[in-house]
PDB file of C-alpha atoms in Angstrom:
ATOM      1  CA  UNK A   2     107.502 110.288 135.105  1.00 66.00           C
ATOM      2  CA  UNK A   3     106.519 111.650 131.642  1.00 75.00           C
ATOM      3  CA  UNK A   4     103.162 111.215 130.790  1.00 85.00           C
ATOM      4  CA  UNK A   5     104.720 108.888 127.862  1.00 89.00           C
ATOM      5  CA  UNK A   6     108.079 107.567 127.888  1.00 91.00           C
ATOM      6  CA  UNK A   7     108.645 106.294 123.999  1.00 93.00           C
ATOM      7  CA  UNK A   8     111.934 104.938 122.431  1.00 88.00           C
ATOM      8  CA  UNK A   9     113.249 107.115 120.357  1.00 89.00           C
ATOM      9  CA  UNK A  10     115.517 104.549 118.620  1.00 90.00           C
ATOM     10  CA  UNK A  11     116.474 104.567 115.686  1.00 94.00           C
ATOM     11  CA  UNK A  12     115.801 100.678 115.237  1.00 96.00           C
ATOM     12  CA  UNK A  13     117.374  99.668 112.044  1.00 97.00           C
ATOM     13  CA  UNK A  14     116.464  95.932 110.704  1.00 97.00           C
ATOM     14  CA  UNK A  15     116.571  93.978 107.850  1.00 98.00           C
ATOM     15  CA  UNK A  16     113.632  93.716 105.704  1.00 98.00           C
ATOM     16  CA  UNK A  17     111.723  90.434 106.387  1.00 98.00           C
ATOM     17  CA  UNK A  18     111.745  91.369 110.288  1.00 98.00           C
ATOM     18  CA  UNK A  19     109.566  92.209 112.612  1.00 98.00           C
ATOM     19  CA  UNK A  20     110.155  94.010 114.632  1.00 97.00           C
ATOM     20  CA  UNK A  21     108.076  96.302 117.689  1.00 96.00           C
ATOM     21  CA  UNK A  22     108.124  99.282 119.917  1.00 93.00           C
ATOM     22  CA  UNK A  23     106.289  99.634 123.409  1.00 94.00           C
ATOM     23  CA  UNK A  24     105.141 103.340 124.596  1.00 95.00           C
ATOM     24  CA  UNK A  25     104.029 104.127 128.524  1.00 94.00           C
ATOM     25  CA  UNK A  26     102.185 106.110 130.068  1.00 91.00           C
ATOM     26  CA  UNK A  27     101.581 107.443 133.071  1.00 89.00           C
ATOM     27  CA  UNK A  28      97.882 108.416 133.923  1.00 82.00           C
ATOM     28  CA  UNK A  29      95.636 105.604 134.070  1.00 80.00           C
ATOM     29  CA  UNK A  30      92.594 107.547 133.068  1.00 80.00           C
ATOM     30  CA  UNK A  31      94.096 107.799 129.865  1.00 79.00           C
ATOM     31  CA  UNK A  32      90.695 106.402 128.041  1.00 79.00           C
ATOM     32  CA  UNK A  33      91.837 105.531 123.729  1.00 88.00           C
ATOM     33  CA  UNK A  34      95.282 104.583 122.317  1.00 92.00           C
ATOM     34  CA  UNK A  35      96.357 105.150 119.153  1.00 94.00           C
ATOM     35  CA  UNK A  36      98.967 104.801 116.458  1.00 97.00           C
ATOM     36  CA  UNK A  37      99.648 107.349 113.972  1.00 97.00           C
ATOM     37  CA  UNK A  38     102.676 107.019 111.278  1.00 97.00           C
ATOM     38  CA  UNK A  39     105.210 110.205 110.565  1.00 96.00           C
ATOM     39  CA  UNK A  40     107.268 110.724 107.304  1.00 95.00           C
ATOM     40  CA  UNK A  41     109.936 112.389 107.288  1.00 91.00           C
ATOM     41  CA  UNK A  42     109.352 116.745 106.814  1.00 83.00           C
ATOM     42  CA  UNK A  43     105.062 115.206 107.205  1.00 94.00           C
ATOM     43  CA  UNK A  44     102.356 115.295 108.574  1.00 96.00           C
ATOM     44  CA  UNK A  45     101.576 112.944 110.607  1.00 96.00           C
ATOM     45  CA  UNK A  46      98.843 111.022 109.828  1.00 96.00           C
ATOM     46  CA  UNK A  47      96.740 107.469 111.254  1.00 95.00           C
ATOM     47  CA  UNK A  48      97.780 103.958 111.155  1.00 96.00           C
ATOM     48  CA  UNK A  49      95.498 102.958 113.601  1.00 95.00           C
ATOM     49  CA  UNK A  50      93.459 102.492 117.356  1.00 92.00           C
ATOM     50  CA  UNK A  51      94.079 100.140 119.563  1.00 93.00           C
ATOM     51  CA  UNK A  52      91.755  98.573 121.372  1.00 89.00           C
ATOM     52  CA  UNK A  53      91.975  95.996 124.778  1.00 87.00           C
ATOM     53  CA  UNK A  54      91.919  92.397 123.872  1.00 89.00           C
ATOM     54  CA  UNK A  55      94.672  94.152 120.305  1.00 90.00           C
ATOM     55  CA  UNK A  56      94.546  93.902 117.541  1.00 94.00           C
ATOM     56  CA  UNK A  57      95.401  92.987 113.963  1.00 95.00           C
ATOM     57  CA  UNK A  58      96.040  95.505 110.276  1.00 94.00           C
ATOM     58  CA  UNK A  59      97.856  93.783 108.273  1.00 96.00           C
ATOM     59  CA  UNK A  60     101.559  92.903 108.947  1.00 98.00           C
ATOM     60  CA  UNK A  61     100.727  95.137 112.366  1.00 98.00           C
ATOM     61  CA  UNK A  62      99.068  94.649 115.153  1.00 97.00           C
ATOM     62  CA  UNK A  63      98.452  97.190 118.792  1.00 97.00           C
ATOM     63  CA  UNK A  64      98.355  95.121 122.190  1.00 96.00           C
ATOM     64  CA  UNK A  65      97.144  97.235 125.391  1.00 94.00           C
ATOM     65  CA  UNK A  66      98.580  96.409 129.045  1.00 93.00           C
ATOM     66  CA  UNK A  67      95.876  98.082 131.072  1.00 91.00           C
ATOM     67  CA  UNK A  68      97.707  97.424 133.801  1.00 91.00           C
ATOM     68  CA  UNK A  69     100.920  98.422 133.394  1.00 92.00           C
ATOM     69  CA  UNK A  70      99.724 101.267 131.972  1.00 92.00           C
ATOM     70  CA  UNK A  71     101.600 100.309 127.520  1.00 93.00           C
ATOM     71  CA  UNK A  72     100.934 100.495 124.844  1.00 95.00           C
ATOM     72  CA  UNK A  73     102.260  98.606 121.485  1.00 96.00           C
ATOM     73  CA  UNK A  74     102.681  97.794 118.011  1.00 97.00           C
ATOM     74  CA  UNK A  75     104.836  94.777 116.090  1.00 97.00           C
ATOM     75  CA  UNK A  76     105.027  95.309 112.985  1.00 98.00           C
ATOM     76  CA  UNK A  77     105.728  91.869 110.586  1.00 98.00           C
ATOM     77  CA  UNK A  78     107.644  90.942 107.325  1.00 98.00           C
ATOM     78  CA  UNK A  79     108.490  94.787 107.382  1.00 98.00           C
ATOM     79  CA  UNK A  80     109.539  96.548 104.300  1.00 98.00           C
ATOM     80  CA  UNK A  81     111.982  99.711 103.216  1.00 98.00           C
ATOM     81  CA  UNK A  82     108.284 101.880 103.134  1.00 97.00           C
ATOM     82  CA  UNK A  83     108.090 100.518 106.910  1.00 98.00           C
ATOM     83  CA  UNK A  84     110.573 102.843 107.073  1.00 98.00           C
ATOM     84  CA  UNK A  85     109.170 106.424 108.545  1.00 97.00           C
ATOM     85  CA  UNK A  86     108.781 107.284 112.572  1.00 96.00           C
ATOM     86  CA  UNK A  87     105.772 106.140 114.392  1.00 97.00           C
ATOM     87  CA  UNK A  88     104.045 107.871 117.180  1.00 96.00           C
ATOM     88  CA  UNK A  89     101.788 107.300 119.939  1.00 95.00           C
ATOM     89  CA  UNK A  90      98.669 108.643 120.545  1.00 93.00           C
ATOM     90  CA  UNK A  91      96.661 109.296 123.950  1.00 89.00           C
ATOM     91  CA  UNK A  92      93.161 110.585 124.420  1.00 85.00           C
ATOM     92  CA  UNK A  93      92.876 111.401 128.789  1.00 78.00           C
ATOM     93  CA  UNK A  94      89.744 112.727 127.988  1.00 73.00           C
ATOM     94  CA  UNK A  95      87.925 115.718 126.839  1.00 68.00           C
ATOM     95  CA  UNK A  96      90.194 117.358 124.121  1.00 70.00           C
ATOM     96  CA  UNK A  97      93.223 116.578 125.748  1.00 75.00           C
ATOM     97  CA  UNK A  98      95.664 114.221 124.534  1.00 83.00           C
ATOM     98  CA  UNK A  99      99.252 113.369 124.590  1.00 88.00           C
ATOM     99  CA  UNK A 100     101.793 112.642 121.299  1.00 92.00           C
ATOM    100  CA  UNK A 101     104.984 110.484 122.049  1.00 93.00           C
ATOM    101  CA  UNK A 102     108.066 112.085 120.631  1.00 93.00           C
ATOM    102  CA  UNK A 103     108.132 109.398 118.344  1.00 94.00           C
ATOM    103  CA  UNK A 104     110.449 105.959 117.608  1.00 95.00           C
ATOM    104  CA  UNK A 105     112.051 106.555 114.479  1.00 95.00           C
ATOM    105  CA  UNK A 106     112.403 103.042 111.968  1.00 97.00           C
ATOM    106  CA  UNK A 107     115.259 102.137 109.429  1.00 97.00           C
ATOM    107  CA  UNK A 108     114.321  98.850 107.677  1.00 98.00           C
ATOM    108  CA  UNK A 109     117.426  98.261 105.373  1.00 97.00           C
ATOM    109  CA  UNK A 110     117.446  96.277 102.166  1.00 95.00           C
TER     110      UNK A 110
ATOM    111  CA  UNK B  20      87.709 116.164  99.125  1.00 65.00           C
ATOM    112  CA  UNK B  21      91.096 118.124  99.891  1.00 80.00           C
ATOM    113  CA  UNK B  22      90.113 117.673 103.716  1.00 94.00           C
ATOM    114  CA  UNK B  23      92.407 119.927 106.115  1.00 97.00           C
ATOM    115  CA  UNK B  24      94.179 122.797 104.125  1.00 96.00           C
ATOM    116  CA  UNK B  25      96.815 125.136 105.532  1.00 97.00           C
ATOM    117  CA  UNK B  26      98.921 127.925 104.685  1.00 97.00           C
ATOM    118  CA  UNK B  27     101.623 128.657 104.443  1.00 97.00           C
ATOM    119  CA  UNK B  28     104.375 125.453 104.153  1.00 96.00           C
ATOM    120  CA  UNK B  29     107.591 127.762 104.787  1.00 97.00           C
ATOM    121  CA  UNK B  30     107.398 131.338 106.586  1.00 97.00           C
ATOM    122  CA  UNK B  31     110.542 133.240 108.214  1.00 97.00           C
ATOM    123  CA  UNK B  32     110.019 135.911 110.510  1.00 97.00           C
ATOM    124  CA  UNK B  33     111.907 138.839 112.076  1.00 97.00           C
ATOM    125  CA  UNK B  34     111.397 138.768 115.920  1.00 98.00           C
ATOM    126  CA  UNK B  35     108.826 140.916 116.916  1.00 97.00           C
ATOM    127  CA  UNK B  36     106.660 140.468 113.960  1.00 97.00           C
ATOM    128  CA  UNK B  37     103.177 139.139 114.324  1.00 96.00           C
ATOM    129  CA  UNK B  38     102.192 136.380 111.609  1.00 96.00           C
ATOM    130  CA  UNK B  39      98.435 134.377 111.175  1.00 98.00           C
ATOM    131  CA  UNK B  40      98.776 130.892 110.178  1.00 98.00           C
ATOM    132  CA  UNK B  41      95.606 129.576 107.929  1.00 98.00           C
ATOM    133  CA  UNK B  42      93.556 126.205 108.678  1.00 98.00           C
ATOM    134  CA  UNK B  43      90.542 125.294 106.313  1.00 98.00           C
ATOM    135  CA  UNK B  44      88.453 122.380 106.707  1.00 97.00           C
ATOM    136  CA  UNK B  45      85.376 120.865 104.586  1.00 96.00           C
ATOM    137  CA  UNK B  46      85.250 117.930 106.281  1.00 96.00           C
ATOM    138  CA  UNK B  47      82.524 119.049 108.531  1.00 95.00           C
ATOM    139  CA  UNK B  48      84.541 118.617 111.555  1.00 95.00           C
ATOM    140  CA  UNK B  49      83.384 120.810 114.810  1.00 93.00           C
ATOM    141  CA  UNK B  50      86.782 120.126 116.764  1.00 93.00           C
ATOM    142  CA  UNK B  51      90.448 121.612 115.534  1.00 95.00           C
ATOM    143  CA  UNK B  52      93.669 121.781 116.620  1.00 95.00           C
ATOM    144  CA  UNK B  53      97.390 123.806 116.437  1.00 97.00           C
ATOM    145  CA  UNK B  54     100.800 122.132 117.443  1.00 96.00           C
ATOM    146  CA  UNK B  55     103.480 121.801 117.337  1.00 97.00           C
ATOM    147  CA  UNK B  56     106.202 120.065 117.065  1.00 96.00           C
ATOM    148  CA  UNK B  57     109.841 120.464 118.182  1.00 94.00           C
ATOM    149  CA  UNK B  58     112.602 118.362 117.640  1.00 87.00           C
ATOM    150  CA  UNK B  59     112.746 115.336 120.215  1.00 82.00           C
ATOM    151  CA  UNK B  60     109.140 116.686 121.823  1.00 84.00           C
ATOM    152  CA  UNK B  61     105.883 114.964 120.635  1.00 85.00           C
ATOM    153  CA  UNK B  62     104.033 116.932 119.159  1.00 92.00           C
ATOM    154  CA  UNK B  63     102.112 119.708 121.907  1.00 94.00           C
ATOM    155  CA  UNK B  64      98.851 121.020 122.021  1.00 93.00           C
ATOM    156  CA  UNK B  65      98.528 124.834 121.367  1.00 96.00           C
ATOM    157  CA  UNK B  66      94.887 125.713 121.337  1.00 96.00           C
ATOM    158  CA  UNK B  67      91.533 123.802 120.330  1.00 94.00           C
ATOM    159  CA  UNK B  68      88.101 124.368 119.338  1.00 94.00           C
ATOM    160  CA  UNK B  69      85.106 122.666 119.852  1.00 92.00           C
ATOM    161  CA  UNK B  70      82.817 124.168 117.385  1.00 93.00           C
ATOM    162  CA  UNK B  71      82.187 127.648 116.046  1.00 94.00           C
ATOM    163  CA  UNK B  72      82.803 130.598 118.492  1.00 95.00           C
ATOM    164  CA  UNK B  73      84.511 127.855 121.498  1.00 95.00           C
ATOM    165  CA  UNK B  74      87.726 128.051 121.468  1.00 96.00           C
ATOM    166  CA  UNK B  75      90.319 126.749 124.998  1.00 94.00           C
ATOM    167  CA  UNK B  76      93.855 127.138 125.438  1.00 93.00           C
ATOM    168  CA  UNK B  77      95.879 124.017 125.310  1.00 91.00           C
ATOM    169  CA  UNK B  78      99.733 123.050 127.262  1.00 90.00           C
ATOM    170  CA  UNK B  79     101.629 125.617 125.646  1.00 95.00           C
ATOM    171  CA  UNK B  80      99.127 128.584 124.474  1.00 96.00           C
ATOM    172  CA  UNK B  81     101.200 131.862 125.005  1.00 96.00           C
ATOM    173  CA  UNK B  82     101.943 134.237 122.327  1.00 96.00           C
ATOM    174  CA  UNK B  83      99.590 132.671 120.616  1.00 98.00           C
ATOM    175  CA  UNK B  84      96.312 133.476 119.614  1.00 97.00           C
ATOM    176  CA  UNK B  85      93.121 132.046 117.694  1.00 98.00           C
ATOM    177  CA  UNK B  86      89.371 132.327 116.690  1.00 96.00           C
ATOM    178  CA  UNK B  87      87.152 130.155 115.510  1.00 97.00           C
ATOM    179  CA  UNK B  88      84.003 131.953 113.350  1.00 97.00           C
ATOM    180  CA  UNK B  89      83.164 129.500 110.529  1.00 97.00           C
ATOM    181  CA  UNK B  90      82.576 125.338 111.741  1.00 96.00           C
ATOM    182  CA  UNK B  91      84.969 125.489 108.696  1.00 97.00           C
ATOM    183  CA  UNK B  92      88.849 127.569 109.212  1.00 98.00           C
ATOM    184  CA  UNK B  93      90.752 127.708 112.133  1.00 98.00           C
ATOM    185  CA  UNK B  94      93.311 130.369 111.864  1.00 98.00           C
ATOM    186  CA  UNK B  95      96.560 130.213 114.093  1.00 98.00           C
ATOM    187  CA  UNK B  96      97.961 133.838 115.503  1.00 98.00           C
ATOM    188  CA  UNK B  97     101.528 134.512 117.099  1.00 97.00           C
ATOM    189  CA  UNK B  98     101.494 138.083 118.305  1.00 92.00           C
ATOM    190  CA  UNK B  99     104.671 139.129 118.171  1.00 96.00           C
ATOM    191  CA  UNK B 100     107.012 136.247 116.896  1.00 97.00           C
ATOM    192  CA  UNK B 101     109.686 135.461 119.707  1.00 97.00           C
ATOM    193  CA  UNK B 102     112.303 132.482 118.247  1.00 97.00           C
ATOM    194  CA  UNK B 103     110.928 130.153 120.750  1.00 96.00           C
ATOM    195  CA  UNK B 104     108.505 129.984 118.546  1.00 97.00           C
ATOM    196  CA  UNK B 105     110.990 128.270 115.878  1.00 97.00           C
ATOM    197  CA  UNK B 106     108.611 124.997 114.207  1.00 97.00           C
ATOM    198  CA  UNK B 107     106.870 122.730 113.022  1.00 97.00           C
ATOM    199  CA  UNK B 108     102.966 123.976 112.972  1.00 98.00           C
ATOM    200  CA  UNK B 109     100.653 121.686 112.252  1.00 98.00           C
ATOM    201  CA  UNK B 110      96.720 122.295 111.865  1.00 97.00           C
ATOM    202  CA  UNK B 111      94.482 118.980 112.718  1.00 96.00           C
ATOM    203  CA  UNK B 112      90.295 117.891 113.117  1.00 95.00           C
ATOM    204  CA  UNK B 113      88.985 115.739 113.819  1.00 93.00           C
ATOM    205  CA  UNK B 114      84.859 114.578 113.803  1.00 91.00           C
ATOM    206  CA  UNK B 115      84.580 114.280 117.604  1.00 84.00           C
ATOM    207  CA  UNK B 116      87.049 113.334 120.056  1.00 75.00           C
ATOM    208  CA  UNK B 117      88.681 110.383 120.214  1.00 78.00           C
ATOM    209  CA  UNK B 118      88.342 110.298 117.273  1.00 85.00           C
ATOM    210  CA  UNK B 119      91.205 110.035 114.584  1.00 89.00           C
ATOM    211  CA  UNK B 120      92.657 113.230 114.167  1.00 92.00           C
ATOM    212  CA  UNK B 121      93.210 114.964 110.877  1.00 95.00           C
ATOM    213  CA  UNK B 122      96.275 117.179 109.169  1.00 96.00           C
ATOM    214  CA  UNK B 123      97.459 119.652 108.368  1.00 97.00           C
ATOM    215  CA  UNK B 124     100.140 119.716 106.041  1.00 96.00           C
ATOM    216  CA  UNK B 125     102.201 121.605 108.388  1.00 97.00           C
ATOM    217  CA  UNK B 126     104.556 124.931 108.180  1.00 97.00           C
ATOM    218  CA  UNK B 127     107.639 125.559 109.172  1.00 97.00           C
ATOM    219  CA  UNK B 128     108.079 128.789 110.858  1.00 97.00           C
ATOM    220  CA  UNK B 129     111.741 130.041 111.564  1.00 97.00           C
ATOM    221  CA  UNK B 130     111.820 133.066 113.554  1.00 97.00           C
ATOM    222  CA  UNK B 131     115.593 134.775 113.467  1.00 96.00           C
TER     223      UNK B 131
END
């Protein structure tokens, strides 16, 4: 089983839609979880951390399900500017980071 | 505050040539790392450093060397470029493990 699996998409949604992505991980020792955003040909930038109790930042909600070993990202009221690739990231201890391949999102007017 | 500065942005090499990708950060971060990003794959860790004078291998270290003589700089050397090293390279730094990564703007490298 791959260390991380992420639906590559693309997800094509209209403005104002709600869209959700999942990312599964295989290492139960994974300690910290993040979502990064990457615009075309740009560097990744942290979108939000993912906490066990779930957390929200404006239109974005992140959740962690340790039992099923996945994290999720929910985007409400999608904007054109949300079009990007979303990367899930896990830390498994020490300095070992695991990146998902990314989910591409296109928000259309 | 410049953050992480990575140069060059683009580079074309011939097979067998060597070169150095430069990375510098001004945030006094102890942790620095190099990744490569290939289509359809996540970023893969090449080498990392937990402080000046300390480096270690990541997931895909073959063909690359690093050194960390100062806290600020972490150059990546390609010893003898191969077409398989055609990729986008990102340098990153963070204050500590498990913390937010700050990335440089990337280097698009093509090896012919």
